[in-house]
Amino acid sequence: MLLSQNPLRASMIFCVAAMASLTLFTATTAEARGTAIAYTAELQAPVEAAQEIIKGAVIRCSGTKCIGGQSTSSPRTICAKVADKFGPVASFAYKDEAFDAEALAKCND
């Protein structure tokens, strides 16, 4: 008996293939959403929860904490843009390397 001669068997194979495709697609999109945090910032004043795309990096802030994914722009540019969008920055780090007082002052100018 050929596969095309048994509609139940063909339906089962189609369902299994569809479920496998859906599972693989879901795993792939979950990985894409779990991008590594490249930027962390502490704001001088709290803000309401907000999200901005700054130079290609998605930056999320809530209260005084901000985090963001990787960008092609320099960390100094991202820091300055975070200060422009969310307010003065008390601390800023790129890949766990904190900016010194001089660099923070430039961010807040």
Coordinates of N, CA and C in Angstrom, one line a residue:
M1 N 0.8 -1.2 0.0 CA 0.0 0.0 0.0 C 0.9 1.2 0.0
L2 N 0.6 2.1 -0.9 CA 1.4 3.4 -1.0 C 0.9 4.4 0.1
L3 N 1.8 5.3 0.4 CA 1.5 6.4 1.3 C 0.2 7.2 0.9
S4 N 0.1 7.5 -0.4 CA -1.0 8.3 -0.9 C -2.3 7.5 -0.8
Q5 N -2.3 6.2 -0.7 CA -3.5 5.4 -0.6 C -4.1 5.3 0.8
N6 N -3.3 5.8 1.8 CA -3.8 5.8 3.2 C -3.8 7.2 3.7
P7 N -4.9 7.9 3.7 CA -5.0 9.3 4.1 C -4.7 9.5 5.6
L8 N -5.0 8.6 6.4 CA -4.7 8.7 7.8 C -3.2 8.7 8.1
R9 N -2.5 7.8 7.4 CA -1.0 7.8 7.5 C -0.4 9.1 7.0
A10 N -0.9 9.5 5.9 CA -0.3 10.8 5.3 C -0.6 12.0 6.2
S11 N -1.8 12.0 6.9 CA -2.1 13.1 7.8 C -1.2 13.0 9.0
M12 N -0.9 11.8 9.5 CA 0.0 11.7 10.7 C 1.4 12.1 10.4
I13 N 1.9 11.8 9.2 CA 3.3 12.2 8.8 C 3.3 13.7 8.7
F14 N 2.3 14.3 8.0 CA 2.2 15.7 7.9 C 2.2 16.4 9.3
C15 N 1.5 15.9 10.2 CA 1.4 16.5 11.6 C 2.7 16.4 12.3
V16 N 3.4 15.3 12.2 CA 4.7 15.1 12.8 C 5.7 16.1 12.2
A17 N 5.7 16.2 10.9 CA 6.6 17.1 10.2 C 6.3 18.6 10.6
A18 N 5.1 18.9 10.7 CA 4.7 20.3 11.1 C 5.1 20.6 12.6
M19 N 4.9 19.6 13.5 CA 5.3 19.8 14.9 C 6.9 20.0 15.0
A20 N 7.6 19.2 14.2 CA 9.1 19.3 14.2 C 9.5 20.6 13.7
S21 N 8.9 21.1 12.7 CA 9.3 22.4 12.1 C 8.9 23.5 13.1
L22 N 7.8 23.5 13.8 CA 7.4 24.4 14.8 C 8.4 24.4 16.0
T23 N 8.8 23.3 16.4 CA 9.7 23.2 17.5 C 11.0 23.8 17.2
L24 N 11.5 23.5 16.0 CA 12.8 24.1 15.6 C 12.7 25.6 15.4
F25 N 11.7 26.1 14.9 CA 11.5 27.5 14.7 C 11.4 28.2 16.1
T26 N 10.7 27.7 17.0 CA 10.5 28.3 18.3 C 11.9 28.3 19.0
A27 N 12.7 27.3 19.0 CA 14.0 27.2 19.6 C 14.9 28.3 19.0
T28 N 14.8 28.5 17.7 CA 15.7 29.4 17.0 C 15.3 30.9 17.4
T29 N 14.0 31.2 17.5 CA 13.6 32.6 17.8 C 13.9 32.8 19.3
A30 N 13.8 31.8 20.2 CA 14.1 32.0 21.6 C 15.6 32.4 21.7
E31 N 16.5 31.7 21.0 CA 17.9 32.0 21.1 C 18.2 33.4 20.6
A32 N 17.5 33.8 19.5 CA 17.7 35.2 19.0 C 17.3 36.2 20.0
R33 N 16.3 36.0 20.8 CA 15.8 37.0 21.8 C 16.8 37.0 23.0
G34 N 17.5 36.0 23.2 CA 18.4 35.9 24.4 C 19.8 36.4 24.1
T35 N 19.9 37.5 23.4 CA 21.2 38.1 23.1 C 21.9 38.5 24.4
A36 N 23.2 38.4 24.3 CA 24.0 38.8 25.5 C 24.0 40.3 25.8
I37 N 24.1 40.6 27.1 CA 24.1 42.0 27.5 C 25.5 42.5 27.3
A38 N 25.6 43.6 26.6 CA 26.9 44.2 26.4 C 27.0 45.5 27.2
Y39 N 25.9 46.2 27.4 CA 26.0 47.5 28.1 C 25.1 47.5 29.3
T40 N 25.7 48.0 30.4 CA 24.9 48.2 31.6 C 25.1 49.6 32.1
A41 N 24.0 50.2 32.6 CA 24.1 51.6 33.0 C 23.3 51.8 34.3
E42 N 23.7 52.7 35.1 CA 23.0 53.1 36.3 C 22.7 54.6 36.1
L43 N 21.4 54.9 36.1 CA 21.0 56.3 35.9 C 21.0 57.1 37.2
Q44 N 21.2 58.4 37.1 CA 21.2 59.2 38.3 C 19.8 59.4 38.9
A45 N 18.7 59.3 38.1 CA 17.3 59.4 38.5 C 16.5 58.3 37.9
P46 N 15.6 57.7 38.6 CA 14.8 56.6 38.0 C 13.9 57.1 36.9
V47 N 13.6 56.1 36.0 CA 12.7 56.4 34.9 C 11.7 55.2 34.8
E48 N 10.6 55.5 34.2 CA 9.6 54.4 34.0 C 10.2 53.4 33.0
A49 N 9.7 52.2 33.1 CA 10.2 51.1 32.2 C 10.0 51.6 30.7
A50 N 11.1 51.5 30.0 CA 11.1 52.0 28.6 C 12.2 51.2 27.8
Q51 N 12.0 51.2 26.5 CA 12.9 50.5 25.6 C 13.2 51.4 24.4
E52 N 14.4 51.6 24.0 CA 14.8 52.4 22.9 C 15.8 51.6 22.0
I53 N 15.8 51.8 20.7 CA 16.9 51.3 19.9 C 17.8 52.4 19.7
I54 N 19.0 52.2 20.2 CA 20.1 53.2 20.1 C 21.3 52.7 19.3
K55 N 21.4 53.3 18.1 CA 22.6 52.9 17.2 C 22.6 51.3 17.0
G56 N 21.4 50.8 16.9 CA 21.3 49.3 16.6 C 21.2 48.4 17.8
A57 N 21.4 49.0 19.0 CA 21.3 48.2 20.2 C 20.0 48.5 20.9
V58 N 19.3 47.4 21.3 CA 18.1 47.6 22.1 C 18.5 47.8 23.5
I59 N 18.1 49.0 24.0 CA 18.4 49.4 25.4 C 17.1 49.4 26.2
R60 N 17.1 48.7 27.3 CA 15.9 48.6 28.2 C 16.3 49.2 29.5
C61 N 15.4 50.2 30.0 CA 15.7 50.8 31.3 C 14.4 50.7 32.1
S62 N 14.6 50.5 33.4 CA 13.5 50.5 34.4 C 14.1 50.9 35.7
G63 N 13.5 51.9 36.3 CA 14.1 52.5 37.5 C 15.4 53.2 37.2
T64 N 16.4 52.8 37.8 CA 17.7 53.4 37.5 C 18.6 52.4 36.8
K65 N 18.2 51.3 36.4 CA 19.0 50.3 35.7 C 18.7 50.2 34.2
C66 N 19.7 50.1 33.4 CA 19.6 50.0 32.0 C 20.5 48.9 31.5
I67 N 20.0 48.1 30.6 CA 20.8 47.1 29.9 C 20.7 47.1 28.4
G68 N 21.6 46.7 27.7 CA 21.5 46.7 26.2 C 22.4 45.6 25.6
G69 N 22.0 45.3 24.4 CA 22.7 44.3 23.6 C 23.8 45.0 22.8
Q70 N 24.6 44.2 22.1 CA 25.7 44.7 21.3 C 25.3 45.6 20.2
S71 N 26.2 46.6 19.9 CA 26.0 47.5 18.8 C 27.3 47.7 18.0
T72 N 27.2 48.2 16.8 CA 28.4 48.4 16.0 C 29.0 49.8 16.4
S73 N 28.3 50.6 17.1 CA 28.8 51.9 17.6 C 29.7 51.8 18.8
S74 N 30.5 52.8 19.0 CA 31.5 52.7 20.1 C 30.7 52.8 21.5
P75 N 31.2 52.3 22.5 CA 30.6 52.4 23.8 C 30.4 53.8 24.3
R76 N 31.3 54.7 23.9 CA 31.1 56.1 24.3 C 29.9 56.7 23.6
T77 N 29.7 56.4 22.4 CA 28.5 56.9 21.7 C 27.2 56.3 22.3
I78 N 27.2 55.1 22.6 CA 26.0 54.5 23.3 C 25.8 55.1 24.6
C79 N 26.8 55.3 25.4 CA 26.7 56.0 26.7 C 26.1 57.4 26.6
A80 N 26.6 58.1 25.6 CA 26.0 59.5 25.4 C 24.6 59.5 25.0
K81 N 24.2 58.5 24.1 CA 22.8 58.4 23.6 C 21.9 58.0 24.8
V82 N 22.4 57.1 25.6 CA 21.6 56.6 26.8 C 21.3 57.9 27.7
A83 N 22.4 58.7 27.9 CA 22.2 59.9 28.7 C 21.2 60.8 28.1
D84 N 21.3 61.0 26.8 CA 20.3 61.8 26.0 C 18.9 61.4 26.2
K85 N 18.7 60.0 26.0 CA 17.3 59.5 26.0 C 16.7 59.3 27.4
F86 N 17.5 58.9 28.4 CA 17.0 58.5 29.7 C 17.5 59.5 30.9
G87 N 18.4 60.3 30.6 CA 18.9 61.2 31.7 C 20.3 60.9 32.1
P88 N 20.9 61.7 33.0 CA 22.3 61.6 33.3 C 22.7 60.2 33.9
V89 N 23.8 59.7 33.5 CA 24.3 58.4 33.9 C 25.2 58.5 35.1
A90 N 25.0 57.6 36.1 CA 25.8 57.6 37.3 C 27.0 56.6 37.1
S91 N 26.7 55.5 36.3 CA 27.8 54.6 36.0 C 27.4 53.9 34.6
F92 N 28.5 53.5 33.9 CA 28.3 52.8 32.6 C 29.4 51.8 32.4
A93 N 29.0 50.7 31.9 CA 30.0 49.6 31.6 C 29.7 49.0 30.3
Y94 N 30.8 48.6 29.6 CA 30.7 47.9 28.3 C 31.4 46.5 28.6
K95 N 30.7 45.5 28.4 CA 31.2 44.1 28.7 C 31.9 44.0 30.0
D96 N 31.3 44.6 31.1 CA 31.8 44.5 32.5 C 33.0 45.4 32.7
E97 N 33.4 46.3 31.8 CA 34.5 47.2 32.0 C 33.9 48.6 32.2
A98 N 33.9 49.1 33.5 CA 33.3 50.3 33.8 C 34.0 51.5 33.3
F99 N 33.3 52.5 32.9 CA 33.8 53.8 32.5 C 34.4 54.5 33.7
D100 N 35.5 55.3 33.6 CA 36.0 56.1 34.7 C 35.2 57.4 34.7
A101 N 35.5 58.2 35.7 CA 34.8 59.5 36.0 C 34.9 60.4 34.8
E102 N 36.1 60.5 34.1 CA 36.2 61.3 32.9 C 35.3 60.9 31.8
A103 N 35.3 59.6 31.5 CA 34.4 59.1 30.5 C 32.9 59.3 30.8
L104 N 32.6 59.2 32.1 CA 31.2 59.4 32.5 C 30.8 60.9 32.3
A105 N 31.7 61.8 32.6 CA 31.5 63.2 32.4 C 31.2 63.5 30.9
K106 N 31.9 62.9 30.0 CA 31.7 63.1 28.6 C 30.4 62.5 28.2
C107 N 30.0 61.4 28.8 CA 28.6 60.8 28.4 C 27.5 61.8 28.8
N108 N 27.7 62.5 29.9 CA 26.6 63.4 30.4 C 26.7 64.8 29.9
D109 N 27.6 65.1 29.0 CA 27.7 66.4 28.4 C 26.7 66.7 27.4

